[in-house]
PDB file of C-alpha atoms and ligand atoms in Angstrom:
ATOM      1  CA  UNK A 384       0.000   0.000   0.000  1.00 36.00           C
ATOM      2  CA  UNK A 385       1.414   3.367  -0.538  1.00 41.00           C
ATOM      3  CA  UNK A 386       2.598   5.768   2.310  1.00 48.00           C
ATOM      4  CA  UNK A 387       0.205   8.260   2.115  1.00 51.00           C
ATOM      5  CA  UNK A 388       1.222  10.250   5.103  1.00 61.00           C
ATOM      6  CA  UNK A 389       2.321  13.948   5.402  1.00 65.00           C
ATOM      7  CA  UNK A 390       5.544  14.278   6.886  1.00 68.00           C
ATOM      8  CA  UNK A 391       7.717  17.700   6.275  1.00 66.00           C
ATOM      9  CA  UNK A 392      10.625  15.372   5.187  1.00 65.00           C
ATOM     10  CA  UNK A 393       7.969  14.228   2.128  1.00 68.00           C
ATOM     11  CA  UNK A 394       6.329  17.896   1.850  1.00 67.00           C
ATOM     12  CA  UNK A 395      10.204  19.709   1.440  1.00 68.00           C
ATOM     13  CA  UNK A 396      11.269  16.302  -0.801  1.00 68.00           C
ATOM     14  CA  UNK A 397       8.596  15.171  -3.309  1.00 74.00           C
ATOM     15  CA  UNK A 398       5.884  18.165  -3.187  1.00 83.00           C
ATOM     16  CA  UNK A 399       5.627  20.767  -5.927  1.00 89.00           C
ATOM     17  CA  UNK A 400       6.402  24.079  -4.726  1.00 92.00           C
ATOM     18  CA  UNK A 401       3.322  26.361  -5.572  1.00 94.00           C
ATOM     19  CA  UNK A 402       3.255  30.244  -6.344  1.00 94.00           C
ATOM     20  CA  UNK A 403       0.421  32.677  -5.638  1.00 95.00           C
ATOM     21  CA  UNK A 404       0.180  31.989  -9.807  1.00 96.00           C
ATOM     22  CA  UNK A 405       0.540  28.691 -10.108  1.00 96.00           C
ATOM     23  CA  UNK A 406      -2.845  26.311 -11.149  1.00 95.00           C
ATOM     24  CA  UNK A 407      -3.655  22.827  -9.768  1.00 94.00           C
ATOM     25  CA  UNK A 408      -7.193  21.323 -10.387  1.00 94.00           C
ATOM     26  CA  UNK A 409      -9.793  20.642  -7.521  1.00 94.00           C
ATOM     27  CA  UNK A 410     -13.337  20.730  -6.951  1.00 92.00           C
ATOM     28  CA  UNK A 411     -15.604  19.439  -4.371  1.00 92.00           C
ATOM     29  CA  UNK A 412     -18.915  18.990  -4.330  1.00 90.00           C
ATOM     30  CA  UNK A 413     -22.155  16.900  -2.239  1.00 92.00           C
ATOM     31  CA  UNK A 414     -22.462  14.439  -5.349  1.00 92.00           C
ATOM     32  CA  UNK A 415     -18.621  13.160  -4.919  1.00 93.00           C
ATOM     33  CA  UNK A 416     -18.442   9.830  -2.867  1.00 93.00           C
ATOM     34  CA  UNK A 417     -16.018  11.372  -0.637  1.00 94.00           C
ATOM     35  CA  UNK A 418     -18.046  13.778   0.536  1.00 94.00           C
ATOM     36  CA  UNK A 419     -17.819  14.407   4.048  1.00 94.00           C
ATOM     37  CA  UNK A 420     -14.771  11.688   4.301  1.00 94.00           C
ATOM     38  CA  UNK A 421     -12.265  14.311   5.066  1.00 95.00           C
ATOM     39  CA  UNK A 422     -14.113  15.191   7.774  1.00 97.00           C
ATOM     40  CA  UNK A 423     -13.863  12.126   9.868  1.00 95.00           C
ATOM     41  CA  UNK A 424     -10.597  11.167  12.011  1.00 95.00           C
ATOM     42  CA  UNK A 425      -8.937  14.062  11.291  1.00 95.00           C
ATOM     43  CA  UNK A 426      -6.664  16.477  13.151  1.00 95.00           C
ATOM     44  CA  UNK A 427      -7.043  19.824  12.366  1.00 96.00           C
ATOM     45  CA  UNK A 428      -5.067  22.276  14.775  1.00 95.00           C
ATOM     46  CA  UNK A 429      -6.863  25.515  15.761  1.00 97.00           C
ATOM     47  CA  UNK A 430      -5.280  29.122  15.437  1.00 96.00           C
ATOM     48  CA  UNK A 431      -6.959  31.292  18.253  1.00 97.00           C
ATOM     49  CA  UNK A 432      -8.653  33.241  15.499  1.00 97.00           C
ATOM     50  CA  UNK A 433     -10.266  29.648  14.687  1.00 97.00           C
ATOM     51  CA  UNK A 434     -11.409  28.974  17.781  1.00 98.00           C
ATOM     52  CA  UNK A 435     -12.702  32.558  18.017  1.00 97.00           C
ATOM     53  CA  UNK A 436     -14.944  32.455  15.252  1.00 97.00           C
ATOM     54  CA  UNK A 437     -16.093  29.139  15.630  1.00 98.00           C
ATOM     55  CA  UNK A 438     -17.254  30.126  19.405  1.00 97.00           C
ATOM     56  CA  UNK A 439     -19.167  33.133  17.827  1.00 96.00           C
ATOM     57  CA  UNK A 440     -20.769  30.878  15.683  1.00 96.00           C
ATOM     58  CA  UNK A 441     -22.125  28.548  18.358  1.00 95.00           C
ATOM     59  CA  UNK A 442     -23.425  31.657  20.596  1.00 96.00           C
ATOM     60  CA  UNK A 443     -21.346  29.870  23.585  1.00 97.00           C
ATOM     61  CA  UNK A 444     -19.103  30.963  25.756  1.00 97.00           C
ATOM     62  CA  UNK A 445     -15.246  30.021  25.089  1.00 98.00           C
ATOM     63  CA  UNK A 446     -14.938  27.856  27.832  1.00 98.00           C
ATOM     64  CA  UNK A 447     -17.639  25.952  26.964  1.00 98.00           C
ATOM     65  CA  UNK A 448     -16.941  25.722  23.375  1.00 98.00           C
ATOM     66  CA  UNK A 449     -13.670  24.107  24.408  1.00 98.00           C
ATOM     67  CA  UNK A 450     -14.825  22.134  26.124  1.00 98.00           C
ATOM     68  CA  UNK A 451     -17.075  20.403  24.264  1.00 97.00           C
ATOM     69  CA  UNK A 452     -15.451  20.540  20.558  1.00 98.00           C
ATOM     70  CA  UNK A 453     -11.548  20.484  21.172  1.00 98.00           C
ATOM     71  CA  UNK A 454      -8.906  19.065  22.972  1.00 97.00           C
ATOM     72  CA  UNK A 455      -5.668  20.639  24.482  1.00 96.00           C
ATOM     73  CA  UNK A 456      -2.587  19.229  23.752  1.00 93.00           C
ATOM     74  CA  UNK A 457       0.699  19.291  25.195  1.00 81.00           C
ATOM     75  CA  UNK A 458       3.643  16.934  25.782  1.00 70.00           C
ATOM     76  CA  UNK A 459       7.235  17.678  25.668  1.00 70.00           C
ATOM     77  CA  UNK A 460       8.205  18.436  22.517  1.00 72.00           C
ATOM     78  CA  UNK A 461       5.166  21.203  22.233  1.00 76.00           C
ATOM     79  CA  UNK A 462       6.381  23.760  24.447  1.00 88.00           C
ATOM     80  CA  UNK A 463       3.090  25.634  24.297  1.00 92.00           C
ATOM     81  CA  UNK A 464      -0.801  24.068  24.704  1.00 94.00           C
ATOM     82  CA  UNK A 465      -2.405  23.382  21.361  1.00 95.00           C
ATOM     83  CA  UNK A 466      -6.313  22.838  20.409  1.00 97.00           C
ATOM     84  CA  UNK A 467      -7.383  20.317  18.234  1.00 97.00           C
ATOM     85  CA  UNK A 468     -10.883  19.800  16.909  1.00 98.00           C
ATOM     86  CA  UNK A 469     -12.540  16.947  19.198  1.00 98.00           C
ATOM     87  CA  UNK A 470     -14.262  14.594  16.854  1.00 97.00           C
ATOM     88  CA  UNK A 471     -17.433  12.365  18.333  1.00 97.00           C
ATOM     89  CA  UNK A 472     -15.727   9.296  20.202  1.00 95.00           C
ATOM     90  CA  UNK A 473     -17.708   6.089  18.753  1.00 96.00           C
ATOM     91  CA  UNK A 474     -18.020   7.310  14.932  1.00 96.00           C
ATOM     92  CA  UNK A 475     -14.381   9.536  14.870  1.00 96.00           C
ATOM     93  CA  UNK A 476     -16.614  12.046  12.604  1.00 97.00           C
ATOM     94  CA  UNK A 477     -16.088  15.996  13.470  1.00 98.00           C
ATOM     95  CA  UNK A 478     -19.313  17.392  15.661  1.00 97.00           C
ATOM     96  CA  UNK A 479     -20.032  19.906  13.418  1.00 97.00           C
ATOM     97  CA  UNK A 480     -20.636  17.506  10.410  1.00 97.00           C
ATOM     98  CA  UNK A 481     -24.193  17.532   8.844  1.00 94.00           C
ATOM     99  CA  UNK A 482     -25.575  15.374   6.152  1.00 91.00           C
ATOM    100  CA  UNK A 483     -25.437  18.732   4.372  1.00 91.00           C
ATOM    101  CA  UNK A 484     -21.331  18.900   4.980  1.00 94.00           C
ATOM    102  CA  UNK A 485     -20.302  21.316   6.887  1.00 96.00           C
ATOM    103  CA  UNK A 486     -22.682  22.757   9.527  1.00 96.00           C
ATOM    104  CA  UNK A 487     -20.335  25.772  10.698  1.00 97.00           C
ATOM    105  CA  UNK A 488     -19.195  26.416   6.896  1.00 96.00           C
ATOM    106  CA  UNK A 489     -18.737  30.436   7.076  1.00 96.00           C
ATOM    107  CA  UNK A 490     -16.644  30.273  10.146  1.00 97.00           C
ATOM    108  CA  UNK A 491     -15.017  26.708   9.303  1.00 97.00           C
ATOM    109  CA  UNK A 492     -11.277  26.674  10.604  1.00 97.00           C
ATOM    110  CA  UNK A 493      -8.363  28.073   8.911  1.00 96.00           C
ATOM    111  CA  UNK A 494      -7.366  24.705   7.957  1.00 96.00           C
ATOM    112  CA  UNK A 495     -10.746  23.247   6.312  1.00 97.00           C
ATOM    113  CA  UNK A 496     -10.898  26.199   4.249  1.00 97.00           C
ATOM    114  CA  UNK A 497      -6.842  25.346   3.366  1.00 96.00           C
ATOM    115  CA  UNK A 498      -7.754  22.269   2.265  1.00 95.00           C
ATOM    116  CA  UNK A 499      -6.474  20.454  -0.192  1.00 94.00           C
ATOM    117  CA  UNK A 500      -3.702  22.786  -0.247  1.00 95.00           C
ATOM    118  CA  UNK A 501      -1.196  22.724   2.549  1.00 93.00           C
ATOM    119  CA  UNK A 502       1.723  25.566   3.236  1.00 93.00           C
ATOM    120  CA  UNK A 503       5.217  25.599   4.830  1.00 90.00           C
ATOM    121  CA  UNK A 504       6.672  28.561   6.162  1.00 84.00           C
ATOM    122  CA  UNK A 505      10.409  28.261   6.872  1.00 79.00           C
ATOM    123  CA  UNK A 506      11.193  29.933  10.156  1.00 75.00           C
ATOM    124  CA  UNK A 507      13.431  32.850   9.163  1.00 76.00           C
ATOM    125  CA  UNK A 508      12.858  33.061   5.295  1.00 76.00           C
ATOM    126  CA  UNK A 509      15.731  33.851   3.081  1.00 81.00           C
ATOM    127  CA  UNK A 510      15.275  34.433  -0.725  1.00 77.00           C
ATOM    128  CA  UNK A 511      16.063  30.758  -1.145  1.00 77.00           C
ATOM    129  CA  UNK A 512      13.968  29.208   1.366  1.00 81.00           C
ATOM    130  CA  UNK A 513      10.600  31.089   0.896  1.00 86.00           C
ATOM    131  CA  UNK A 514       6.795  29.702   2.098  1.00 88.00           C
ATOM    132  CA  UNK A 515       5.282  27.998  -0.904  1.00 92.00           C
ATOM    133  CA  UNK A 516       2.113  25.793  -1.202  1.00 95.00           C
ATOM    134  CA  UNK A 517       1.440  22.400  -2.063  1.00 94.00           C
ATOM    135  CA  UNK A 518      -0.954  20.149  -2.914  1.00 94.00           C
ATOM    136  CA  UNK A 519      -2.087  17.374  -0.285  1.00 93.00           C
ATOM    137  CA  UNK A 520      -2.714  14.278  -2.776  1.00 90.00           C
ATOM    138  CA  UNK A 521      -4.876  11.842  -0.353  1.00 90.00           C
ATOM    139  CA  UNK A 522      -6.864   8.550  -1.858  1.00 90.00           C
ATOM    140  CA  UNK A 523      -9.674   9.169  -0.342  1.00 91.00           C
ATOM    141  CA  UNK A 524     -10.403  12.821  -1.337  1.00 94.00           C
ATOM    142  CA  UNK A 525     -12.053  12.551  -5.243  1.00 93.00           C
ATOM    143  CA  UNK A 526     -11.267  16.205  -5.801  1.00 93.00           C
ATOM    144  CA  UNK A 527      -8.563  16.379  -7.809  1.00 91.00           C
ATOM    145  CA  UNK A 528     -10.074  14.235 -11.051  1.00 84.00           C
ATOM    146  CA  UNK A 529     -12.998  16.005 -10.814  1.00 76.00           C
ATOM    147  CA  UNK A 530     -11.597  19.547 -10.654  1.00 76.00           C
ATOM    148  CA  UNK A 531     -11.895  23.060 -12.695  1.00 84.00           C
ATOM    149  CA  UNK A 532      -8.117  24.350 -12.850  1.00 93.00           C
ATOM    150  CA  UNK A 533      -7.719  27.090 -10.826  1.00 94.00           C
ATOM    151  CA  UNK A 534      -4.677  29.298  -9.241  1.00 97.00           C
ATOM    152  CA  UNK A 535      -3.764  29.075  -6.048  1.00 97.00           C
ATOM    153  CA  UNK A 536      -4.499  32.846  -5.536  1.00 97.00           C
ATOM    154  CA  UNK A 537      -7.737  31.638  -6.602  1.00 97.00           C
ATOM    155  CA  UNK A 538      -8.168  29.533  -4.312  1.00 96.00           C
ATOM    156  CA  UNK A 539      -6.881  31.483  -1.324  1.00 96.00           C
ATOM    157  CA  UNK A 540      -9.598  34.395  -2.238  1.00 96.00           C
ATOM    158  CA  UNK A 541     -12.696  31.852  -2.683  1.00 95.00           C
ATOM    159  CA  UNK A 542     -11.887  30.008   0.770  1.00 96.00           C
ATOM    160  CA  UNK A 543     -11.529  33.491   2.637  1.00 95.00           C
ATOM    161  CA  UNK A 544      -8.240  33.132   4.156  1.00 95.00           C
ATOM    162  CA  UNK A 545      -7.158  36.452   3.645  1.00 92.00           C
ATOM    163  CA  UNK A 546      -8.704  37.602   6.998  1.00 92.00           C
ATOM    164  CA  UNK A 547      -7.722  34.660   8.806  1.00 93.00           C
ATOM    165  CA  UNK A 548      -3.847  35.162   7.509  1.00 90.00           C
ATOM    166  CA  UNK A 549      -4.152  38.716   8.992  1.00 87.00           C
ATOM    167  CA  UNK A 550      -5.447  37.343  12.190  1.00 88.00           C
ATOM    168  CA  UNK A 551      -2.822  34.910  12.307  1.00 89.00           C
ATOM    169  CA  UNK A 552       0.062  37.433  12.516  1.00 88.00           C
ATOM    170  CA  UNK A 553       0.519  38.527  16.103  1.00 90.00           C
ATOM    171  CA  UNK A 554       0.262  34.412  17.094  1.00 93.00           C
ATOM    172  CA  UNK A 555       2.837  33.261  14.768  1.00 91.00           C
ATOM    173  CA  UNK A 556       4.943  36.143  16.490  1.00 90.00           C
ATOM    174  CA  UNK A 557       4.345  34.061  19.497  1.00 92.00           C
ATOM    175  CA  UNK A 558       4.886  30.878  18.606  1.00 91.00           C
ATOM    176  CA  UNK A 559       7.707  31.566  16.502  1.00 89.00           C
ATOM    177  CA  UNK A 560       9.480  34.132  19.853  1.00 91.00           C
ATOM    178  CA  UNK A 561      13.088  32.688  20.437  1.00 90.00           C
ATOM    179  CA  UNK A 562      11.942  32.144  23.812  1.00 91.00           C
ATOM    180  CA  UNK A 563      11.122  28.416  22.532  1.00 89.00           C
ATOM    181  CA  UNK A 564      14.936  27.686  21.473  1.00 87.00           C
ATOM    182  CA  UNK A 565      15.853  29.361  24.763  1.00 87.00           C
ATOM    183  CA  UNK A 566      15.701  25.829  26.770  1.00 84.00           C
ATOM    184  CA  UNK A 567      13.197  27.518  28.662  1.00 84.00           C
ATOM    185  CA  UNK A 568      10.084  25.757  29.403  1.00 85.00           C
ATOM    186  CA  UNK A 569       6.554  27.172  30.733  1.00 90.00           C
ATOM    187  CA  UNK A 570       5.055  26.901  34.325  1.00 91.00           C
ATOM    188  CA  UNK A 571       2.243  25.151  34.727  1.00 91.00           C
ATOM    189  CA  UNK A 572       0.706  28.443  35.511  1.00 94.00           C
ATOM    190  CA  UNK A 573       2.350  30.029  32.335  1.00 94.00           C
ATOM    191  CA  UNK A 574       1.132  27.387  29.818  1.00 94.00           C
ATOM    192  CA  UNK A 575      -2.532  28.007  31.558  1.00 96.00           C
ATOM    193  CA  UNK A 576      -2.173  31.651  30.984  1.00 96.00           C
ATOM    194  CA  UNK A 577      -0.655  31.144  27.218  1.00 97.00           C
ATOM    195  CA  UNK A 578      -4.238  28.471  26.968  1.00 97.00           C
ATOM    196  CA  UNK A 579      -6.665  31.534  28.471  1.00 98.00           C
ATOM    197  CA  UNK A 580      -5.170  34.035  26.292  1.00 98.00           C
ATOM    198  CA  UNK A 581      -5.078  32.714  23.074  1.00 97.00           C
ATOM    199  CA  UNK A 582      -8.121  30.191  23.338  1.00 98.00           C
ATOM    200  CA  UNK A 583     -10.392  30.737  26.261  1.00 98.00           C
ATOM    201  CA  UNK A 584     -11.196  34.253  25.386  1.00 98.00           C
ATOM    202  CA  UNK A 585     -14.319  34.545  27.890  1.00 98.00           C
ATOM    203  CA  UNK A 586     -12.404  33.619  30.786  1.00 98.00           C
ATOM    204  CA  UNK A 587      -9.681  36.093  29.806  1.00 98.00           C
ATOM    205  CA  UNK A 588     -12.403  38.458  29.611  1.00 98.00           C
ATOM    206  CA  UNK A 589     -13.434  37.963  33.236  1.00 98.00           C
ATOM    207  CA  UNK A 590      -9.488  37.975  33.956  1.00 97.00           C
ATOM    208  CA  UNK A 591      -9.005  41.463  32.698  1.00 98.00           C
ATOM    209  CA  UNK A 592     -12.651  42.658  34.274  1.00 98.00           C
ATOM    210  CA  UNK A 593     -13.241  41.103  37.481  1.00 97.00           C
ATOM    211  CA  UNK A 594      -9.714  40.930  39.008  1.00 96.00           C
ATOM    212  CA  UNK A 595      -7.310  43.580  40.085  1.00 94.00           C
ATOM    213  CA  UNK A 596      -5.952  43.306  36.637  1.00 96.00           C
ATOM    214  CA  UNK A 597      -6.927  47.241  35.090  1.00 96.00           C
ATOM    215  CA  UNK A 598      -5.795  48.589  38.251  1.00 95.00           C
ATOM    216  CA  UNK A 599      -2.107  46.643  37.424  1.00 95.00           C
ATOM    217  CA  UNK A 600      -1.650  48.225  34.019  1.00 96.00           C
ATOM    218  CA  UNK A 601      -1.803  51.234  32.259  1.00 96.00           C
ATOM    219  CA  UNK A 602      -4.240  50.662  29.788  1.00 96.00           C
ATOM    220  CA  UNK A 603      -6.449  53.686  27.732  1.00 95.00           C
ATOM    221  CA  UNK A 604      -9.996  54.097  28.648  1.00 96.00           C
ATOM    222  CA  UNK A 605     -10.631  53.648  24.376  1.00 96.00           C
ATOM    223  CA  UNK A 606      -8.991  50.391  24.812  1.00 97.00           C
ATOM    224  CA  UNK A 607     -10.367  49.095  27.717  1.00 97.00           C
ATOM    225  CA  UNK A 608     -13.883  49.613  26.435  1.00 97.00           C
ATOM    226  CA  UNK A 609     -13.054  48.215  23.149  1.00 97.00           C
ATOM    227  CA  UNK A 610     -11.648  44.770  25.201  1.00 98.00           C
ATOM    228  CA  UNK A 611     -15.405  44.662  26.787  1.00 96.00           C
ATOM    229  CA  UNK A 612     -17.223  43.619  23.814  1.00 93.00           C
ATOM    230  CA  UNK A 613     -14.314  43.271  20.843  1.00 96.00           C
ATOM    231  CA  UNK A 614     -13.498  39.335  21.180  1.00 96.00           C
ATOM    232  CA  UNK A 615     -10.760  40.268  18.406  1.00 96.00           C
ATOM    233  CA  UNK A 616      -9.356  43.287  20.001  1.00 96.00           C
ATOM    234  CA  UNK A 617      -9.083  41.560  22.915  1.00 97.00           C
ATOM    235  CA  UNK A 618      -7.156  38.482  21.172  1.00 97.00           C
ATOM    236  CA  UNK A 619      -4.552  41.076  20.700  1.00 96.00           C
ATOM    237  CA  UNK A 620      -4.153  42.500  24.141  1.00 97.00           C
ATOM    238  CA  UNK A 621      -4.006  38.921  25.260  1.00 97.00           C
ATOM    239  CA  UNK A 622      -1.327  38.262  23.117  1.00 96.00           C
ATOM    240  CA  UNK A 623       0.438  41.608  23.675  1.00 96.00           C
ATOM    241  CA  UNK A 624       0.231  40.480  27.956  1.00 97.00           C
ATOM    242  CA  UNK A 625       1.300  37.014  27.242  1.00 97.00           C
ATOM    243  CA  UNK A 626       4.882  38.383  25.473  1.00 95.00           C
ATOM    244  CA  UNK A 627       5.011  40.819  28.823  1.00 96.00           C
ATOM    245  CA  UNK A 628       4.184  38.163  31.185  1.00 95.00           C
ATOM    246  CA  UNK A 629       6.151  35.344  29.566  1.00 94.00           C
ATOM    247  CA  UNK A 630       8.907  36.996  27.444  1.00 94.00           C
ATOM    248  CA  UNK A 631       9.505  39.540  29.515  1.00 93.00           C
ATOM    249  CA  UNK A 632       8.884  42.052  26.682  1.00 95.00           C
ATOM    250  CA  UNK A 633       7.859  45.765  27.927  1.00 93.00           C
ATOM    251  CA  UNK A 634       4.784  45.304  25.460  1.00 94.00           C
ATOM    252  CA  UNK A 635       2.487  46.347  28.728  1.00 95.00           C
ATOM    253  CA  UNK A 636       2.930  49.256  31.118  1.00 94.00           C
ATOM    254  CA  UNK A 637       2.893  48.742  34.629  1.00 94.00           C
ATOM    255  CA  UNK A 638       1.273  51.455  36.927  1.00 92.00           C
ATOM    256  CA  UNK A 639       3.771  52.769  39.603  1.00 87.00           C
ATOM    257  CA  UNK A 640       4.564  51.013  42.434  1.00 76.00           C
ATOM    258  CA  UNK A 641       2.482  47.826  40.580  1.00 76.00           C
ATOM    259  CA  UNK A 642       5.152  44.510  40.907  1.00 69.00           C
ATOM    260  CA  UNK A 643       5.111  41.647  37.656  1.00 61.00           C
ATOM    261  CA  UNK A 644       4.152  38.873  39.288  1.00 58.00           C
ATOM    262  CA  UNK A 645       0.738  40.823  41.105  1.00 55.00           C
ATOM    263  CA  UNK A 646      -0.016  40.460  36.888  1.00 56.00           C
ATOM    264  CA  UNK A 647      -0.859  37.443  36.636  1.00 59.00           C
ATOM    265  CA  UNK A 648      -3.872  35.143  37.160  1.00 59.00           C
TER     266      UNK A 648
HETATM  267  S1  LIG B 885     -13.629  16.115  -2.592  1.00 82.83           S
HETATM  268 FE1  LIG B 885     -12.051  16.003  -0.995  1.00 82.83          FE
HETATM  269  S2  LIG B 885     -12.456  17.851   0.209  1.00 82.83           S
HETATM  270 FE2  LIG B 885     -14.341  17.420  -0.952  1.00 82.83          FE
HETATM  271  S3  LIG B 885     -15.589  16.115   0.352  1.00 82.83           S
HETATM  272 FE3  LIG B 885     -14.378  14.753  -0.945  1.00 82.83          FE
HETATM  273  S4  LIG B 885     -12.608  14.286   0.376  1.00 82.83           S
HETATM  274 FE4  LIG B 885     -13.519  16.126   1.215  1.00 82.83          FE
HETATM  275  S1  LIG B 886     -15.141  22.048  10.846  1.00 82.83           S
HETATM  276 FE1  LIG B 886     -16.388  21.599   9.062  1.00 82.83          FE
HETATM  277  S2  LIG B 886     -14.949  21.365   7.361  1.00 82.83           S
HETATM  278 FE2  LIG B 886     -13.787  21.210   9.268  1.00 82.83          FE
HETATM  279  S3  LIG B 886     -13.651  19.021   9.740  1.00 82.83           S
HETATM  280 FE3  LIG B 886     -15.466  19.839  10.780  1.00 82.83          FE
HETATM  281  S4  LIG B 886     -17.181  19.544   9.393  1.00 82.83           S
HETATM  282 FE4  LIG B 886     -15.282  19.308   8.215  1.00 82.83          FE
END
């Protein structure tokens, strides 16, 4: 049988490197056999935008919405929590699947709306090691003999990702902070604050609101009404805390005579 899995090894070896202009030819549609196939068993990591959105959609609060469609990840080699989707434990299909396809469609993840094409983004680009696209080539997805050629600019524009990518930028500042090649690892406290932050955006809400947080830092009246009902804006100040609580960056203001560690939760 042939290997069919994604490694990077495979993705940097054997994949075709895609431009913005480059074509490949995929459709999907209800009347494919597949339909629905690439929803079940699947891991598909959530960006905090993701899980944002897909909260909004389900009128629930974040904590809830965790807990009841993902799972948090972390082991030793991920030095920060992750959230996967949680699919349903007998039939391994994703919750939000409908005989229809997708029930959350306009706020599906960053990922299902990538799919079937995949990107890798070196760390530190250099003008010969640039982010490119590819094509993931999987048996049991019937898209790619049935497709309309299209580019991958395209593509990027029908799916939507544009606002997602600009979303995306402050987080892959964290993620990608040298802190993580430091040898440094997080508290259990820290990793729970990096989790509230980025995911449970409710909870971080109530954080900033009902503890002695606002009277810790300098933060604008504009702002701090904006963090009251803005789930985005306040995705940013969340991250924008997390490098001053973690990093150590002077992204926050303390008020005089405030001390760093009264900062946290
Ligand atoms: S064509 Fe591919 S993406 Fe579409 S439903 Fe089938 S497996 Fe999923
Ligand atoms: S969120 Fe939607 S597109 Fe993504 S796996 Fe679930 S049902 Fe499929």
């Amino acid at each position: 049988m042939a290997d069919n899995s994604i490694t990077p090894e495979k993705i940097l070896k054997e994949t075709a490197r895609l431009g913005l202009d480059d074509r490949f030819t995929f459709a999907c549609n209800p009347q494919l056999s597949c339909f629905g196939h690439c929803c079940h068993d699947v891991t598909i990591v959530l960006t905090p935008y993701d899980v944002l959105r897909m909260k909004r959609s389900r009128g629930i609060d974040s904590s809830e919405f965790l807990e009841q469609y993902t799972l948090r990840l972390q082991n030793a080699e991920q030095k920060f929590p992750i959230v996967i989707l949680r699919m349903e434990e007998q039939t391994k299909r994703c919750q939000f699947l409908s005989e229809q396809g997708c029930g959350i469609y306009r706020d599906r993840p960053w990922a299902c709306r990538m799919y079937p094409l995949g990107l890798a983004e070196p760390k530190s680009p250099t003008p010969n090691d640039m982010p490119f696209h590819f094509v993931i080539q999987e048996d049991i997805c019937k898209g790619h003999s049935e497709g309309v050629s299209l580019s991958v600019r395209e593509w990027l524009e029908c799916q939507g990702i544009k606002e997602f990518e600009m979303m995306a930028g402050a987080f892959k500042q964290l993620t990608l902070h040298d802190f993580w090649n430091s040898g440094k690892a997080l508290t259990p406290q820290q990793s729970d604050m990096f989790y509230m932050a980025c995911y449970d955006l409710d909870r971080f809400r109530r954080f900033v609101f009902e503890t002695r947080f606002l009277t810790l830092f300098e933060v604008d009246e504009a702002r701090v009404e904006a963090l009251r009902a803005d789930d985005q804006e306040l995705l940013d100040f969340g991250m924008q805390w997390l490098r001053f609580s973690i990093f150590g960056e002077k992204s926050m203001r303390l008020r005089p005579g405030a001390a760093p560690q009264e900062s946290r939760p």
